C-alpha positions as a printed Julia matrix, in Angstrom:
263×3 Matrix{Float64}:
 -43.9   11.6   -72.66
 -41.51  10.86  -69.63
 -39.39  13.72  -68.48
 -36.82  14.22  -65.63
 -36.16  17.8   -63.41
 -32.43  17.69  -61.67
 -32.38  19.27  -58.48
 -28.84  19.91  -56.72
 -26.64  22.5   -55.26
 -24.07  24.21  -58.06
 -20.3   25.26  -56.71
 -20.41  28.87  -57.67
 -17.89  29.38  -60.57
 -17.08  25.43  -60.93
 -18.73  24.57  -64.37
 -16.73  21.52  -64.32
 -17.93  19.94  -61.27
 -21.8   21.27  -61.87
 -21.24  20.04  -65.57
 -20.96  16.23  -64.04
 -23.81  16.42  -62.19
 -25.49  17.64  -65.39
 -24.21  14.45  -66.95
 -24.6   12.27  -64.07
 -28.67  13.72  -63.96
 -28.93  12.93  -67.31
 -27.71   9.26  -67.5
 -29.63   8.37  -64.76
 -32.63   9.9   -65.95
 -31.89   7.96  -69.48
 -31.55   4.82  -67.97
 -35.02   5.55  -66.65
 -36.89   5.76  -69.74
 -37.09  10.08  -69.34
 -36.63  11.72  -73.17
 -35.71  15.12  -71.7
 -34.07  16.83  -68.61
 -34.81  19.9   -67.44
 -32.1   21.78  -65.52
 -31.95  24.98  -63.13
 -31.32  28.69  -64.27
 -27.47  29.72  -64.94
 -26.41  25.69  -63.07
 -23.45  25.16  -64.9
 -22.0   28.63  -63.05
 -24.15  28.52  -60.46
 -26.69  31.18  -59.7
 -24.25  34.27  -58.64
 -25.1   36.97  -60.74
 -22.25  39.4   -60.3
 -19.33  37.19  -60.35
 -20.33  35.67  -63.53
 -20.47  39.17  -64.48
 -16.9   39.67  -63.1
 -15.18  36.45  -63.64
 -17.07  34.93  -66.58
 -15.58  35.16  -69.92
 -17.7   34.33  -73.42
 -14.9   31.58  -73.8
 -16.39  30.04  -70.91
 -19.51  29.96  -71.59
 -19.27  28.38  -75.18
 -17.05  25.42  -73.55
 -20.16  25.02  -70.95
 -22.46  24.71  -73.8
 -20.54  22.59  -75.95
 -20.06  20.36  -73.08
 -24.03  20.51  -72.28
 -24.61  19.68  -76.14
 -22.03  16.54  -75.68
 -24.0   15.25  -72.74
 -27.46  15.45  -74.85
 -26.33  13.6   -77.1
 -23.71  10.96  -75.37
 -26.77  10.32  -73.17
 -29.2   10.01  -75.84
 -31.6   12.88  -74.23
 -33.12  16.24  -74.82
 -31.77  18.08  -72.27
 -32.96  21.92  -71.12
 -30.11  23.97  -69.81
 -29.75  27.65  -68.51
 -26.32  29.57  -68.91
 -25.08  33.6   -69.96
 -25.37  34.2   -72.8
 -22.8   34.08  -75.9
 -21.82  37.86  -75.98
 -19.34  39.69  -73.67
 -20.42  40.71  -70.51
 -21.79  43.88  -70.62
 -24.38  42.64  -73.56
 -25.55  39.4   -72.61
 -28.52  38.17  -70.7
 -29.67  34.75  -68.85
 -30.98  32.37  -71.56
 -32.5   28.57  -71.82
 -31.97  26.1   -74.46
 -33.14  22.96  -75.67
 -30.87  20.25  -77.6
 -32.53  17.21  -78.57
 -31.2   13.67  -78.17
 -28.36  14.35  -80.94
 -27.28  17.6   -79.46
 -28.24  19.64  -81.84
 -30.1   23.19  -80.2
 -34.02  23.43  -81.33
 -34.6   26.13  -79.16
 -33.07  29.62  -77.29
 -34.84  31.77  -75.3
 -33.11  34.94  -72.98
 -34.59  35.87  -70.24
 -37.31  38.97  -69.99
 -38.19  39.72  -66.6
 -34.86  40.16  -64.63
 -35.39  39.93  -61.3
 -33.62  42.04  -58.41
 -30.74  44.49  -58.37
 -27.94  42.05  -58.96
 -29.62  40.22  -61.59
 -30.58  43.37  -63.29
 -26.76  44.97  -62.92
 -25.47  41.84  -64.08
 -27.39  40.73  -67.31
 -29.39  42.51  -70.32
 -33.4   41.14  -70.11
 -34.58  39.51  -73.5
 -37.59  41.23  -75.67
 -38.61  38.26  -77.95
 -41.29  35.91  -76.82
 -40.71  32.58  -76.11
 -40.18  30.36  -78.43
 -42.89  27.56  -78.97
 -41.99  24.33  -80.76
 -42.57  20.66  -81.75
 -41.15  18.15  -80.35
 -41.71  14.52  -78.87
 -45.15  15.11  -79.81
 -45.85  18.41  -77.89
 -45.39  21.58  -78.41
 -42.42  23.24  -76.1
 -41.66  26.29  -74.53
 -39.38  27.98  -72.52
 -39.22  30.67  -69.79
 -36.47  31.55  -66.86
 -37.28  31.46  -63.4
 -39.56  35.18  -62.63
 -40.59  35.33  -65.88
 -43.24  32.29  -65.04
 -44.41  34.55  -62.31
 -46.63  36.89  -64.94
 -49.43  35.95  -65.99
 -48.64  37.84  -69.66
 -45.1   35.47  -70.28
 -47.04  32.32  -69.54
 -50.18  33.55  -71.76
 -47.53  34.33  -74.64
 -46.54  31.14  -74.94
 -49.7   29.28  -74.26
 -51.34  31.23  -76.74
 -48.63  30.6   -79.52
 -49.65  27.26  -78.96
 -47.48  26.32  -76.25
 -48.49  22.97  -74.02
 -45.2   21.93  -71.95
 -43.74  24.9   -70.68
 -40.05  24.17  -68.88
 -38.88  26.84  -66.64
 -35.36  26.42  -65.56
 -35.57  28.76  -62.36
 -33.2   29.66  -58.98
 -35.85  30.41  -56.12
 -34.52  30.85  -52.73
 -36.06  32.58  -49.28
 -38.92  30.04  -48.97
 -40.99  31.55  -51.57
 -43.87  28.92  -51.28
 -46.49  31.23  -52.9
 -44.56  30.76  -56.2
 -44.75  26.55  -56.24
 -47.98  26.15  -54.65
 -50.24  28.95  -55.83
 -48.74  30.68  -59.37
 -47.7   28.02  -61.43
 -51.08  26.17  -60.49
 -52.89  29.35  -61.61
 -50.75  29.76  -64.81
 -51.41  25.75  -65.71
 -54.65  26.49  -65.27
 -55.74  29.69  -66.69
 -53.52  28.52  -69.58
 -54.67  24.85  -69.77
 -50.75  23.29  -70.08
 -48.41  22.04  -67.72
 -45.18  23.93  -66.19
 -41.72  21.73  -65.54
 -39.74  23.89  -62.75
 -36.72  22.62  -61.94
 -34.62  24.72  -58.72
 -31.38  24.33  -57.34
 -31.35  23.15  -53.5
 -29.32  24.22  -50.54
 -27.03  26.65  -49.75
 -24.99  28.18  -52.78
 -22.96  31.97  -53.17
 -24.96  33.09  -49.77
 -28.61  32.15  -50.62
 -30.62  28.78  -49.71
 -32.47  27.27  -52.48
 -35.93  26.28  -52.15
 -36.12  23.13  -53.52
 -39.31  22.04  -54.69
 -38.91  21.29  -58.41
 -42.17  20.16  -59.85
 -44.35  19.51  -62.27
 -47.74  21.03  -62.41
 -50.91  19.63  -64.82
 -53.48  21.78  -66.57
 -55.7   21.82  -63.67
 -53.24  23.02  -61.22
 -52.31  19.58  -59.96
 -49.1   18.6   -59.26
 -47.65  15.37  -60.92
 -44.92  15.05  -59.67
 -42.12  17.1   -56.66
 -39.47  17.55  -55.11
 -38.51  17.98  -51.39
 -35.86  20.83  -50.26
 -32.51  17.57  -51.04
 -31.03  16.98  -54.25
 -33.32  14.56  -56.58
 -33.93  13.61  -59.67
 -37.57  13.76  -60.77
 -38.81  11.42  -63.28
 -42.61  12.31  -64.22
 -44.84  10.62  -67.08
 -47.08  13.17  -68.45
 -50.41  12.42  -69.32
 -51.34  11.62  -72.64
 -52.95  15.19  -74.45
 -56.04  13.6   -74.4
 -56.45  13.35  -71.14
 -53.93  16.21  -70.54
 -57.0   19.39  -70.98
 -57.62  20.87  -67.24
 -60.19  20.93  -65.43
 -62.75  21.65  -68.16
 -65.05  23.95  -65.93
 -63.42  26.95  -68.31
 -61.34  27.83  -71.37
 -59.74  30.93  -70.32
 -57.47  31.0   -73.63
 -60.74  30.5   -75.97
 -62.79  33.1   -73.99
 -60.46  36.01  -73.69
 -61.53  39.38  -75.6
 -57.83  39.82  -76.05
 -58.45  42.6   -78.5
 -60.3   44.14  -75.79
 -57.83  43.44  -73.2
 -55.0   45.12  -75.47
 -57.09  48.54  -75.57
 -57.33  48.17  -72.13
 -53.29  49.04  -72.21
């Protein structure tokens, strides 16, 4: 499987101009063979918690996602997006999605583990798991940005079967621990690979990180991104060669019955 990660700076509030680099990303990455893009957390508004809060209506949001649903499938890709969600403000919470080539949605996921006081004052967290699913030969799942950052959201899905888990995310403040030490632990204490794709640059008075990548099961990385806008185009490995390190399965020796009475 060949997939892309976008990597650019949104224009808070401008879903029309971060919309076209969403459509831009994923012709490009079409042309070069990728069946799915993944895109950052809440792009098409850009990541500003409490004016989307203020200034975002649910009218605006269903436009952005029809529009993101067009581009899947006028650019013959699966495409991975993160917007609100559909209710009114007060009730709605960050979510992912996945349309496949023909725009039609597979997959929705909101977002559990808020993180920081805006976020939290700004959007309702999500109680379902993540959702795991077939497709392009793999089984899919998503999570939002902090959620990848416990081990217990990243075990949920792993152990529902997941093996390609795309994270949409919006780190800023040069958080380096979170690219180059957890999401090499979760790949490999879970045995899958994480897609983590960031927005870059300065955007509603935070700098962006940068550094989308894409981890393998035995915490290498397969392909990444610098701190500029980019698109990443990655082949993963076929599952057969795609099973960590194979010095431990952590998800076959857990006493998770054990672990749960630990609670």
């Amino acid at each position: 499987m060949r997939i892309a990660l976008m990597q650019h700076t949104a224009r808070p509030l401008d879903p029309q101009h971060n919309l076209d680099l969403i459509d831009d990303a994923a012709a490009r990455a079409s042309e070069q063979g990728a069946q799915l893009l993944l895109t950052p957390e809440l792009f098409g508004f850009g990541y500003v918690p409490s004016q989307i809060r203020a200034q975002v209506s649910a009218e605006q949001v269903d436009a952005a996602r029809s529009r993101l649903r067009g581009i899947a499938r006028d650019r013959g890709i699966a495409l991975v997006w993160s917007l609100p969600g559909p209710e009114g403000p007060e009730q709605r919470g960050i979510t992912a999605e996945l349309a496949d080539e023909h725009g039609e949605v597979l997959a929705s996921y909101q977002k559990v583990q808020l993180y920081g006081p805006e976020e939290k004052a700004a959007f309702v967290p999500g109680e379902q798991p993540p959702p795991v699913l077939s497709w392009g030969g793999r089984q899919l799942s998503l999570l939002v940005c902090y959620d990848v950052e416990f081990p217990e959201m990243v075990r949920a899905a792993a152990a529902r079967g997941a093996q390609l888990v795309l994270v949409p995310t919006a780190l800023a403040g040069h958080e380096t621990s979170v690219p180059g030490i957890l999401l090499p632990a979760r790949a490999v204490e879970n045995g899958i690979t994480l897609a983590y794709a960031n927005h870059c640059g300065p955007e509603g008075g935070l700098v962006f990180d940068g550094g989308s990548v894409v981890v393998g099961p035995a915490g290498q990385p397969l392909g990444e991104l610098g701190v500029e806008p980019g698109l990443l185009v990655v082949d993963l490995p076929d599952l057969s060669q795609d099973a960590g390190s194979g010095s431990a399965d952590y998800l076959q020796d857990r006493r998770a019955e054990l672990h749960r009475n630990w609670l």
